[in-house]
Amino acid sequence: MSQPHELKTAGKFEPTWQSLKQYNTPEWYRNAKFGIWAHWGPQCQPEQGDWYARFMYDEGSDPYKWHVAHYGHPSKAGFKEVINDWKAQNWDPEKLVALYKRAGAQYFFAMANHHDNLDLWNSKYQSWNTLNVGPKKDIVAGWARAAKNNNLPFGLSVHASHTWTWLETSQRSDKNGPLAGVPYDGRLTKADGKGTWWEGLDPQELYAQNHPLSKGSENIYTLWNQWNWDNGASIPSVEYCDKFYKRTIDLIDQFNPDLLYFDDSVLPLYPVSDVGLKIAAHYYNHNMATHQGKLEGVLFGKVLNEEQKKCMVWDVERGAADKIEQLPWQTCTCIGDWHYKRSIYENGQYKSAREVVHMLVDIVSKNGNLLLNIPVRGDGTIDDKEVAILEGIAAWMNVNSESIFDTRPWEVYGEGPSTETSNPVNAQGFNEGKVKLTASDIRFNKKGDILYVTTMGIPADKISIKSLSKGKVNIRHIEMLGSKEKLSWKQYSDKLVIEKPKSVSNDIAVVFKIQIR
């Protein structure tokens, strides 16, 4: 459907795929390799994990039971009460971003809104924002200042395009019990707020539910097959699409983000609306206007075809490419749930520093970057186990960061058991953890005449590398990062053999720095 407005900012880019193909990924991003993300909003307040605002309306589910016990029945106390409960009272963005930078992050991401539809900045087009409700703070502005003060490029993630279908569960009612048939609060209107804390606000502006339900919406999992706005999804109105456009343009114009991530297939509301294409064109033109005519911005999209990958950076959720990609790409993942989940902390289920570093090394060897979410609690702090993970990453980076930053892929990405198993990306990604990396696995990348060879742990014996046999590569010198030990090595017709070092400074991954002719 066409929108009743023109492209806001004129410039090199028009809202067409052909025009967007002029995009080239900026070198600073290709060099950065590692970013940290605060995927933080009101859904972190209950500490019950991801998609709480959707699942709390699913009768009988664990989030529903937890919500009834802690807030009340969703016909009387819906997600808006969670927003009201969220105060972010211990949030110190300067402290957090400084820690992320010490752990090696070369850029920082904050969430601007989620599918729950609350804008986390002084939004001109959404009354439900964190200046009016919840923390009564401009969350995005606080993160932006912290990123600037730490000299980190600043990214924003936008997820709100899917509220239309995502919060359809708020239109439900219980099928059993004393409140069977009583609608949940997704049906409330502005008039219902008289005498309440939310008087003057319209719940329909937050929940966006004045529309027919999607086909099969009674099944909580149907949405997964309707993310592309097909298979019976309720199609958003022109007004809804137009408002999303205005909110996102306002966000871009207020904060001039260096990176912009959409939690959508391809672009927001594509292909049922052209607002995603218009936002992309505006973002590129706006970025050029603020960078003396040079495009330094990075825009991300998921589930892209080969032509669309030329228009923006391909993002893979909780997974990674299984080969070297010709164009730069990114993995986005999390050490736990996207939104903070107390049970993951209590049960010791976070990714370890070792797992994170192994993912990073593997991704970089394939021409990718890693964006890692560290879940933040509702009060604005991270827990002691998360701090320990970040310190573990920092300790490895202190020795080995030169093998990550400013590098490019080599002729092959690696050797070892993990390279012998096919593990293709499925839709958005979701192939993470299916192939286990061991000390027998090796990854390569390069910087000028330096080749970095990383083993995923301490080798049990001497290291044999087939790709570096005599005749293939002329080697001048080999050293191990973080060590002054003189290494013994020899090239053979079929391999390079490095004798096992006597000691290593960090057992997560060992990096050999090889100078080649």
Short mmCIF file of C-alpha atoms in Angstrom, two decimals:
data_model
loop_
_atom_site.label_atom_id
_atom_site.label_comp_id
_atom_site.label_asym_id
_atom_site.label_seq_id
_atom_site.Cartn_x
_atom_site.Cartn_y
_atom_site.Cartn_z
CA MET A 1 0.00 0.00 0.00
CA SER A 2 1.26 3.51 -0.72
CA GLN A 3 1.68 6.03 2.08
CA PRO A 4 0.25 9.58 2.15
CA HIS A 5 3.61 11.34 2.44
CA GLU A 6 6.73 12.00 0.44
CA LEU A 7 10.30 10.95 1.21
CA LYS A 8 11.40 13.27 4.01
CA THR A 9 15.05 13.81 3.07
CA ALA A 10 16.18 14.15 -0.53
CA GLY A 11 19.59 12.86 -1.54
CA LYS A 12 21.46 10.11 -3.32
CA PHE A 13 19.06 7.35 -2.22
CA GLU A 14 15.48 6.80 -3.34
CA PRO A 15 13.07 4.30 -1.72
CA THR A 16 13.68 1.58 -4.30
CA TRP A 17 15.78 -1.56 -4.20
CA GLN A 18 17.69 -0.42 -7.26
CA SER A 19 18.68 2.82 -5.56
CA LEU A 20 19.53 1.18 -2.24
CA LYS A 21 22.00 -1.10 -4.07
CA GLN A 22 24.37 1.89 -4.17
CA TYR A 23 25.15 1.11 -0.53
CA ASN A 24 28.66 0.15 0.54
CA THR A 25 29.41 -0.99 4.08
CA PRO A 26 31.70 1.58 5.75
CA GLU A 27 35.21 0.47 6.62
CA TRP A 28 34.90 1.50 10.27
CA TYR A 29 32.18 -1.11 10.75
CA ARG A 30 34.14 -3.81 8.95
CA ASN A 31 37.07 -3.08 11.28
CA ALA A 32 34.99 -2.98 14.48
CA LYS A 33 33.92 -6.67 14.57
CA PHE A 34 32.33 -6.64 18.05
CA GLY A 35 29.42 -4.70 19.53
CA ILE A 36 27.41 -5.01 22.74
CA TRP A 37 23.65 -4.47 22.93
CA ALA A 38 21.35 -3.47 25.78
CA HIS A 39 18.10 -5.08 24.63
CA TRP A 40 16.37 -3.38 27.56
CA GLY A 41 12.82 -2.26 28.11
CA PRO A 42 9.77 -2.79 30.36
CA GLN A 43 9.63 -6.51 29.61
CA CYS A 44 12.81 -6.87 31.70
CA GLN A 45 10.97 -5.65 34.80
CA PRO A 46 9.27 -9.01 35.61
CA GLU A 47 12.56 -10.88 34.97
CA GLN A 48 10.57 -13.60 33.22
CA GLY A 49 12.34 -13.59 29.86
CA ASP A 50 11.58 -12.74 26.28
CA TRP A 51 8.20 -11.82 24.79
CA TYR A 52 6.61 -11.42 28.21
CA ALA A 53 4.08 -8.85 26.96
CA ARG A 54 2.72 -11.38 24.46
CA PHE A 55 2.86 -14.54 26.56
CA MET A 56 1.33 -13.02 29.72
CA TYR A 57 -1.99 -12.98 27.87
CA ASP A 58 -1.81 -16.70 27.03
CA GLU A 59 -4.09 -18.35 29.56
CA GLY A 60 -2.41 -21.11 31.55
CA SER A 61 1.15 -20.33 30.41
CA ASP A 62 3.90 -19.72 32.95
CA PRO A 63 4.08 -15.96 32.16
CA TYR A 64 0.28 -15.74 32.55
CA LYS A 65 0.39 -17.50 35.93
CA TRP A 66 3.28 -15.34 37.09
CA HIS A 67 1.50 -12.18 35.99
CA VAL A 68 -1.75 -13.07 37.76
CA ALA A 69 0.21 -13.81 40.95
CA HIS A 70 2.28 -10.60 40.87
CA TYR A 71 0.15 -7.99 39.06
CA GLY A 72 -3.36 -9.37 38.87
CA HIS A 73 -5.65 -10.70 36.17
CA PRO A 74 -4.90 -9.30 32.68
CA SER A 75 -8.48 -8.03 32.34
CA LYS A 76 -7.68 -5.62 35.19
CA ALA A 77 -3.89 -5.36 35.23
CA GLY A 78 -2.39 -5.81 31.78
CA PHE A 79 1.03 -5.06 30.35
CA LYS A 80 0.54 -1.34 30.88
CA GLU A 81 0.83 -2.05 34.63
CA VAL A 82 4.26 -3.60 34.00
CA ILE A 83 5.27 -0.40 32.22
CA ASN A 84 4.06 1.63 35.20
CA ASP A 85 6.08 -0.62 37.54
CA TRP A 86 9.31 -0.15 35.55
CA LYS A 87 11.36 2.67 37.13
CA ALA A 88 14.98 1.94 36.02
CA GLN A 89 15.96 3.35 39.40
CA ASN A 90 19.55 2.02 39.50
CA TRP A 91 20.44 2.58 35.85
CA ASP A 92 23.93 3.99 35.29
CA PRO A 93 24.52 4.00 31.52
CA GLU A 94 28.01 5.53 31.84
CA LYS A 95 29.18 2.70 34.08
CA LEU A 96 27.68 -0.01 31.88
CA VAL A 97 28.96 1.32 28.56
CA ALA A 98 32.44 1.82 30.03
CA LEU A 99 32.42 -1.85 31.09
CA TYR A 100 31.26 -2.94 27.64
CA LYS A 101 34.07 -0.97 26.05
CA ARG A 102 36.59 -2.56 28.41
CA ALA A 103 35.30 -5.97 27.28
CA GLY A 104 36.24 -5.05 23.72
CA ALA A 105 33.04 -3.58 22.28
CA GLN A 106 33.74 -1.28 19.34
CA TYR A 107 30.13 -0.10 19.08
CA PHE A 108 27.13 -0.02 21.42
CA PHE A 109 23.47 -0.70 20.70
CA ALA A 110 20.39 0.32 22.67
CA MET A 111 16.78 -0.71 22.07
CA ALA A 112 14.48 2.16 21.03
CA ASN A 113 11.25 0.16 21.26
CA HIS A 114 10.13 -3.45 21.22
CA HIS A 115 7.04 -5.26 19.96
CA ASP A 116 5.38 -4.00 23.17
CA ASN A 117 5.19 -0.58 21.44
CA LEU A 118 6.60 1.64 24.20
CA ASP A 119 8.98 4.28 22.81
CA LEU A 120 12.02 4.68 25.04
CA TRP A 121 12.71 8.28 24.07
CA ASN A 122 10.94 11.65 23.96
CA SER A 123 8.80 10.47 21.06
CA LYS A 124 6.78 13.12 19.25
CA TYR A 125 4.30 10.64 17.79
CA GLN A 126 3.77 8.10 20.58
CA SER A 127 2.24 9.23 23.89
CA TRP A 128 3.23 5.92 25.47
CA ASN A 129 6.90 6.80 25.92
CA THR A 130 9.30 6.72 28.85
CA LEU A 131 9.03 10.46 29.48
CA ASN A 132 5.30 10.10 30.23
CA VAL A 133 5.16 6.66 31.87
CA GLY A 134 7.39 4.16 33.63
CA PRO A 135 10.90 5.52 34.32
CA LYS A 136 9.93 9.10 33.35
CA LYS A 137 13.37 9.29 31.70
CA ASP A 138 14.66 9.56 28.15
CA ILE A 139 16.32 6.14 28.04
CA VAL A 140 17.70 6.45 24.50
CA ALA A 141 19.20 9.87 25.26
CA GLY A 142 20.95 8.45 28.33
CA TRP A 143 22.46 5.61 26.33
CA ALA A 144 23.44 7.99 23.51
CA ARG A 145 25.36 10.25 25.92
CA ALA A 146 27.16 7.28 27.44
CA ALA A 147 28.18 5.96 24.02
CA LYS A 148 29.46 9.40 23.00
CA ASN A 149 31.39 9.84 26.25
CA ASN A 150 33.05 6.46 25.65
CA ASN A 151 33.78 7.25 21.98
CA LEU A 152 31.70 4.34 20.73
CA PRO A 153 29.52 4.43 17.61
CA PHE A 154 25.86 4.33 18.70
CA GLY A 155 23.26 1.94 17.34
CA LEU A 156 19.50 1.75 17.82
CA SER A 157 17.21 -1.24 17.38
CA VAL A 158 13.58 -0.78 16.33
CA HIS A 159 11.10 -3.62 16.82
CA ALA A 160 7.66 -1.96 17.02
CA SER A 161 6.43 -2.60 13.48
CA HIS A 162 4.97 -5.96 14.57
CA THR A 163 2.87 -4.76 17.52
CA TRP A 164 -0.23 -5.02 15.32
CA THR A 165 -0.13 -8.83 15.32
CA TRP A 166 2.24 -9.49 18.24
CA LEU A 167 -0.11 -8.06 20.86
CA GLU A 168 -3.25 -9.69 19.45
CA THR A 169 -3.13 -11.91 22.55
CA SER A 170 -4.23 -8.84 24.57
CA GLN A 171 -7.61 -9.07 22.77
CA ARG A 172 -8.27 -12.47 24.33
CA SER A 173 -10.18 -13.48 27.45
CA ASP A 174 -10.01 -16.46 29.76
CA LYS A 175 -11.83 -19.58 28.60
CA ASN A 176 -12.01 -21.00 32.12
CA GLY A 177 -12.49 -19.81 35.68
CA PRO A 178 -14.43 -16.98 37.31
CA LEU A 179 -13.35 -14.38 34.73
CA ALA A 180 -14.08 -16.52 31.66
CA GLY A 181 -15.22 -14.31 28.80
CA VAL A 182 -14.09 -11.04 30.43
CA PRO A 183 -11.87 -9.29 27.86
CA TYR A 184 -8.23 -8.59 28.64
CA ASP A 185 -7.10 -4.98 28.67
CA GLY A 186 -6.20 -4.92 24.97
CA ARG A 187 -9.84 -3.94 24.41
CA LEU A 188 -9.76 -0.90 26.72
CA THR A 189 -10.15 2.64 25.39
CA LYS A 190 -9.15 6.09 26.59
CA ALA A 191 -12.55 6.58 28.23
CA ASP A 192 -11.92 3.58 30.50
CA GLY A 193 -8.97 5.35 32.11
CA LYS A 194 -10.94 7.87 34.15
CA GLY A 195 -9.68 7.81 37.73
CA THR A 196 -6.72 5.50 36.96
CA TRP A 197 -2.98 6.19 36.84
CA TRP A 198 -3.17 6.12 33.05
CA GLU A 199 -6.02 8.64 32.75
CA GLY A 200 -5.64 10.66 29.55
CA LEU A 201 -3.71 7.92 27.74
CA ASP A 202 -5.32 5.61 25.21
CA PRO A 203 -4.53 1.90 25.61
CA GLN A 204 -5.34 1.46 21.92
CA GLU A 205 -2.38 3.68 21.09
CA LEU A 206 -0.16 1.27 23.03
CA TYR A 207 -1.69 -2.09 22.11
CA ALA A 208 -2.83 -1.16 18.56
CA GLN A 209 -5.65 -3.71 18.67
CA ASN A 210 -8.62 -1.98 17.08
CA HIS A 211 -8.62 -4.48 14.22
CA PRO A 212 -9.70 -8.03 13.31
CA LEU A 213 -7.49 -10.85 14.54
CA SER A 214 -5.09 -12.71 12.28
CA LYS A 215 -6.11 -16.11 10.99
CA GLY A 216 -5.31 -18.78 13.57
CA SER A 217 -4.34 -16.24 16.26
CA GLU A 218 -5.92 -18.43 18.93
CA ASN A 219 -2.74 -20.53 18.60
CA ILE A 220 0.13 -18.66 20.29
CA TYR A 221 2.63 -20.03 17.74
CA THR A 222 0.80 -19.06 14.54
CA LEU A 223 2.57 -15.69 14.52
CA TRP A 224 5.89 -17.38 13.67
CA ASN A 225 4.48 -18.28 10.24
CA GLN A 226 3.04 -14.79 9.70
CA TRP A 227 6.13 -12.68 10.35
CA ASN A 228 6.35 -11.84 6.64
CA TRP A 229 2.78 -10.49 6.75
CA ASP A 230 1.46 -13.47 4.84
CA ASN A 231 -0.27 -16.75 5.75
CA GLY A 232 -3.33 -14.96 7.11
CA ALA A 233 -1.76 -12.13 9.13
CA SER A 234 -4.03 -9.17 9.79
CA ILE A 235 -2.69 -6.44 7.50
CA PRO A 236 -1.87 -3.13 9.23
CA SER A 237 -3.83 -0.02 8.32
CA VAL A 238 -2.34 2.90 6.40
CA GLU A 239 -2.59 4.96 9.58
CA TYR A 240 -0.62 2.40 11.59
CA CYS A 241 2.13 2.24 8.95
CA ASP A 242 2.26 6.02 8.67
CA LYS A 243 2.63 6.41 12.44
CA PHE A 244 5.45 3.85 12.53
CA TYR A 245 7.18 5.81 9.76
CA LYS A 246 6.88 9.11 11.64
CA ARG A 247 8.10 7.60 14.93
CA THR A 248 11.15 6.06 13.27
CA ILE A 249 12.05 9.17 11.29
CA ASP A 250 11.77 11.18 14.52
CA LEU A 251 14.14 8.71 16.20
CA ILE A 252 16.69 8.97 13.39
CA ASP A 253 16.52 12.76 13.29
CA GLN A 254 16.85 13.15 17.07
CA PHE A 255 19.76 10.76 17.61
CA ASN A 256 21.62 10.39 14.29
CA PRO A 257 22.42 6.72 14.99
CA ASP A 258 25.56 5.26 13.45
CA LEU A 259 23.78 1.90 13.16
CA LEU A 260 20.09 1.06 12.77
CA TYR A 261 18.66 -2.44 13.28
CA PHE A 262 15.15 -3.61 12.38
CA ASP A 263 13.72 -6.79 13.89
CA ASP A 264 11.91 -7.57 10.63
CA SER A 265 12.13 -9.76 7.60
CA VAL A 266 13.88 -7.50 5.08
CA LEU A 267 12.52 -4.08 6.17
CA PRO A 268 9.70 -2.96 8.50
CA LEU A 269 6.19 -3.67 7.14
CA TYR A 270 7.62 -4.91 3.86
CA PRO A 271 6.03 -5.88 1.49
CA VAL A 272 2.57 -4.67 2.63
CA SER A 273 3.82 -1.08 2.90
CA ASP A 274 6.61 1.02 1.40
CA VAL A 275 7.49 2.78 4.67
CA GLY A 276 10.49 0.49 5.25
CA LEU A 277 12.02 1.48 1.93
CA LYS A 278 11.36 5.15 2.70
CA ILE A 279 12.95 4.87 6.13
CA ALA A 280 16.02 3.16 4.64
CA ALA A 281 16.45 5.87 2.01
CA HIS A 282 15.95 8.60 4.60
CA TYR A 283 18.46 7.02 6.96
CA TYR A 284 21.15 6.84 4.30
CA ASN A 285 20.50 10.37 3.04
CA HIS A 286 20.34 11.77 6.58
CA ASN A 287 23.58 10.01 7.52
CA MET A 288 25.35 11.42 4.48
CA ALA A 289 24.09 14.91 5.32
CA THR A 290 25.62 14.62 8.79
CA HIS A 291 28.94 13.14 7.56
CA GLN A 292 30.02 15.66 4.90
CA GLY A 293 28.42 13.70 2.09
CA LYS A 294 29.97 10.33 2.99
CA LEU A 295 27.77 7.41 3.96
CA GLU A 296 29.03 6.06 7.31
CA GLY A 297 25.75 4.54 8.57
CA VAL A 298 24.98 0.84 8.87
CA LEU A 299 21.46 -0.52 8.35
CA PHE A 300 20.56 -4.14 9.13
CA GLY A 301 17.91 -6.48 7.74
CA LYS A 302 17.05 -10.15 8.22
CA VAL A 303 16.10 -12.90 5.77
CA LEU A 304 17.57 -11.06 2.79
CA ASN A 305 17.95 -12.39 -0.73
CA GLU A 306 21.24 -11.89 -2.57
CA GLU A 307 20.11 -8.59 -4.14
CA GLN A 308 18.82 -7.19 -0.84
CA LYS A 309 22.14 -8.03 0.83
CA LYS A 310 23.66 -5.39 -1.44
CA CYS A 311 21.29 -2.77 0.01
CA MET A 312 22.07 -3.21 3.72
CA VAL A 313 23.98 -5.49 6.10
CA TRP A 314 22.54 -8.97 6.54
CA ASP A 315 21.81 -9.82 10.17
CA VAL A 316 21.66 -13.45 11.35
CA GLU A 317 19.78 -14.03 14.62
CA ARG A 318 21.28 -16.57 17.04
CA GLY A 319 23.33 -18.16 14.31
CA ALA A 320 26.12 -17.66 11.81
CA ALA A 321 27.00 -18.15 8.18
CA ASP A 322 28.69 -21.50 7.46
CA LYS A 323 31.13 -20.06 4.92
CA ILE A 324 33.00 -16.87 4.08
CA GLU A 325 30.47 -14.30 2.89
CA GLN A 326 31.63 -11.88 0.20
CA LEU A 327 29.67 -9.02 1.78
CA PRO A 328 30.00 -8.02 5.44
CA TRP A 329 27.29 -9.45 7.72
CA GLN A 330 26.44 -9.66 11.42
CA THR A 331 25.34 -12.18 14.01
CA CYS A 332 23.06 -10.90 16.76
CA THR A 333 22.81 -13.11 19.80
CA CYS A 334 22.48 -13.06 23.56
CA ILE A 335 24.16 -14.69 26.53
CA GLY A 336 20.70 -15.57 27.87
CA ASP A 337 17.17 -14.52 26.85
CA TRP A 338 16.75 -11.29 24.91
CA HIS A 339 14.88 -9.85 27.91
CA TYR A 340 16.27 -10.52 31.37
CA LYS A 341 15.23 -13.89 32.86
CA ARG A 342 15.92 -14.58 36.52
CA SER A 343 15.88 -18.38 36.17
CA ILE A 344 18.75 -18.29 33.63
CA TYR A 345 20.85 -16.48 36.22
CA GLU A 346 19.83 -18.83 39.02
CA ASN A 347 20.44 -21.99 36.97
CA GLY A 348 23.79 -20.87 35.55
CA GLN A 349 22.61 -21.02 31.92
CA TYR A 350 24.42 -18.02 30.44
CA LYS A 351 26.88 -18.43 27.60
CA SER A 352 30.37 -18.42 29.05
CA ALA A 353 33.16 -16.04 28.07
CA ARG A 354 34.70 -19.03 26.27
CA GLU A 355 31.57 -19.59 24.17
CA VAL A 356 31.33 -15.90 23.30
CA VAL A 357 34.97 -15.65 22.22
CA HIS A 358 34.70 -18.83 20.14
CA MET A 359 31.61 -17.42 18.40
CA LEU A 360 33.41 -14.13 17.75
CA VAL A 361 36.51 -15.80 16.28
CA ASP A 362 34.39 -18.05 14.06
CA ILE A 363 32.20 -15.17 12.84
CA VAL A 364 35.13 -12.87 12.11
CA SER A 365 36.82 -15.62 10.07
CA LYS A 366 33.75 -15.58 7.79
CA ASN A 367 33.66 -11.79 7.26
CA GLY A 368 31.12 -11.12 10.00
CA ASN A 369 30.64 -9.02 13.12
CA LEU A 370 29.15 -10.10 16.44
CA LEU A 371 26.50 -8.05 18.26
CA LEU A 372 26.08 -9.50 21.77
CA ASN A 373 23.19 -8.70 24.09
CA ILE A 374 23.90 -8.57 27.82
CA PRO A 375 20.40 -8.68 29.41
CA VAL A 376 19.71 -5.80 31.80
CA ARG A 377 17.45 -6.11 34.84
CA GLY A 378 14.44 -3.88 35.24
CA ASP A 379 16.27 -1.64 37.70
CA GLY A 380 18.96 -0.92 35.09
CA THR A 381 21.76 -3.12 36.43
CA ILE A 382 23.40 -6.32 35.23
CA ASP A 383 24.06 -9.24 37.58
CA ASP A 384 27.35 -10.53 39.00
CA LYS A 385 27.52 -13.50 36.61
CA GLU A 386 27.16 -11.19 33.61
CA VAL A 387 29.94 -8.97 34.97
CA ALA A 388 32.17 -12.04 35.34
CA ILE A 389 31.48 -13.07 31.72
CA LEU A 390 32.39 -9.58 30.50
CA GLU A 391 35.58 -9.64 32.59
CA GLY A 392 36.46 -13.02 31.04
CA ILE A 393 35.99 -11.59 27.54
CA ALA A 394 38.06 -8.53 28.52
CA ALA A 395 40.91 -10.72 29.78
CA TRP A 396 41.08 -12.57 26.46
CA MET A 397 40.81 -9.33 24.48
CA ASN A 398 43.64 -7.74 26.47
CA VAL A 399 46.00 -10.31 24.94
CA ASN A 400 44.42 -11.17 21.61
CA SER A 401 42.36 -8.24 20.32
CA GLU A 402 44.78 -7.53 17.46
CA SER A 403 43.70 -10.84 15.92
CA ILE A 404 40.08 -9.58 15.77
CA PHE A 405 39.94 -5.86 15.03
CA ASP A 406 40.86 -4.46 11.59
CA THR A 407 41.20 -7.95 10.10
CA ARG A 408 39.76 -9.55 6.99
CA PRO A 409 39.00 -13.17 6.04
CA TRP A 410 41.78 -15.31 4.63
CA GLU A 411 41.47 -17.77 1.72
CA VAL A 412 39.66 -20.31 3.93
CA TYR A 413 37.93 -19.64 7.22
CA GLY A 414 39.20 -22.66 9.12
CA GLU A 415 40.11 -26.28 9.61
CA GLY A 416 39.01 -29.01 12.00
CA PRO A 417 35.98 -31.14 12.83
CA SER A 418 33.55 -28.20 12.83
CA THR A 419 34.34 -27.41 9.18
CA GLU A 420 33.30 -30.89 8.09
CA THR A 421 29.63 -30.52 9.10
CA SER A 422 27.09 -28.53 7.09
CA ASN A 423 25.20 -26.03 9.24
CA PRO A 424 23.24 -23.63 7.00
CA VAL A 425 21.28 -20.63 8.26
CA ASN A 426 17.55 -21.33 8.66
CA ALA A 427 15.35 -18.29 7.90
CA GLN A 428 16.48 -15.59 10.40
CA GLY A 429 19.35 -17.80 11.64
CA PHE A 430 18.89 -20.13 14.62
CA ASN A 431 21.77 -22.50 13.80
CA GLU A 432 23.73 -21.44 16.88
CA GLY A 433 25.28 -24.17 19.01
CA LYS A 434 24.53 -27.02 16.59
CA VAL A 435 28.23 -27.52 15.85
CA LYS A 436 30.52 -27.76 18.85
CA LEU A 437 33.93 -26.13 18.64
CA THR A 438 36.92 -27.86 20.26
CA ALA A 439 40.65 -27.27 20.60
CA SER A 440 41.04 -29.26 17.36
CA ASP A 441 39.24 -26.47 15.48
CA ILE A 442 41.26 -23.68 13.87
CA ARG A 443 40.17 -20.32 12.43
CA PHE A 444 42.08 -17.93 10.17
CA ASN A 445 42.02 -14.23 9.42
CA LYS A 446 44.56 -11.72 8.17
CA LYS A 447 45.84 -8.18 8.44
CA GLY A 448 48.33 -7.15 5.76
CA ASP A 449 51.19 -9.71 5.75
CA ILE A 450 50.09 -11.13 9.10
CA LEU A 451 48.02 -14.29 9.31
CA TYR A 452 46.28 -15.03 12.61
CA VAL A 453 45.66 -18.69 13.38
CA THR A 454 43.42 -19.34 16.38
CA THR A 455 42.86 -22.67 18.11
CA MET A 456 39.62 -22.95 20.07
CA GLY A 457 41.30 -23.88 23.33
CA ILE A 458 44.68 -25.29 24.37
CA PRO A 459 45.79 -27.91 21.84
CA ALA A 460 46.29 -31.37 23.33
CA ASP A 461 49.36 -31.92 21.17
CA LYS A 462 51.29 -30.31 18.35
CA ILE A 463 49.23 -28.20 15.94
CA SER A 464 48.97 -29.43 12.35
CA ILE A 465 47.61 -26.99 9.77
CA LYS A 466 47.05 -28.36 6.27
CA SER A 467 46.29 -24.99 4.70
CA LEU A 468 49.79 -23.72 5.55
CA SER A 469 51.87 -26.45 3.90
CA LYS A 470 55.16 -25.78 2.14
CA GLY A 471 54.59 -24.26 -1.27
CA LYS A 472 51.24 -22.76 -0.34
CA VAL A 473 52.51 -20.11 2.08
CA ASN A 474 56.00 -18.73 2.70
CA ILE A 475 56.34 -18.24 6.45
CA ARG A 476 58.94 -15.90 7.96
CA HIS A 477 58.10 -16.01 11.64
CA ILE A 478 55.57 -17.46 14.12
CA GLU A 479 54.81 -16.23 17.61
CA MET A 480 52.03 -16.70 20.11
CA LEU A 481 50.14 -13.62 21.30
CA GLY A 482 50.74 -12.89 24.96
CA SER A 483 53.97 -14.93 25.12
CA LYS A 484 57.68 -14.47 24.54
CA GLU A 485 58.25 -18.22 24.20
CA LYS A 486 60.24 -19.19 21.13
CA LEU A 487 58.09 -21.64 19.21
CA SER A 488 59.30 -24.67 17.29
CA TRP A 489 57.66 -25.16 13.91
CA LYS A 490 58.29 -26.71 10.52
CA GLN A 491 56.56 -26.70 7.16
CA TYR A 492 56.06 -29.98 5.32
CA SER A 493 54.69 -30.73 1.88
CA ASP A 494 51.25 -31.38 3.32
CA LYS A 495 51.07 -29.24 6.48
CA LEU A 496 52.59 -26.80 8.93
CA VAL A 497 53.38 -28.28 12.34
CA ILE A 498 53.75 -26.06 15.41
CA GLU A 499 55.00 -27.79 18.53
CA LYS A 500 52.68 -27.41 21.51
CA PRO A 501 53.63 -24.30 23.54
CA LYS A 502 54.92 -24.87 27.05
CA SER A 503 52.35 -22.43 28.50
CA VAL A 504 49.58 -20.12 27.36
CA SER A 505 48.29 -16.90 28.89
CA ASN A 506 44.60 -17.65 28.37
CA ASP A 507 42.99 -21.04 27.78
CA ILE A 508 39.87 -19.78 25.96
CA ALA A 509 41.55 -19.60 22.56
CA VAL A 510 45.23 -19.50 21.58
CA VAL A 511 46.31 -17.16 18.78
CA PHE A 512 49.41 -17.71 16.63
CA LYS A 513 50.66 -14.65 14.76
CA ILE A 514 52.27 -15.77 11.52
CA GLN A 515 54.27 -13.38 9.36
CA ILE A 516 54.15 -14.41 5.73
CA ARG A 517 56.13 -13.28 2.73
#
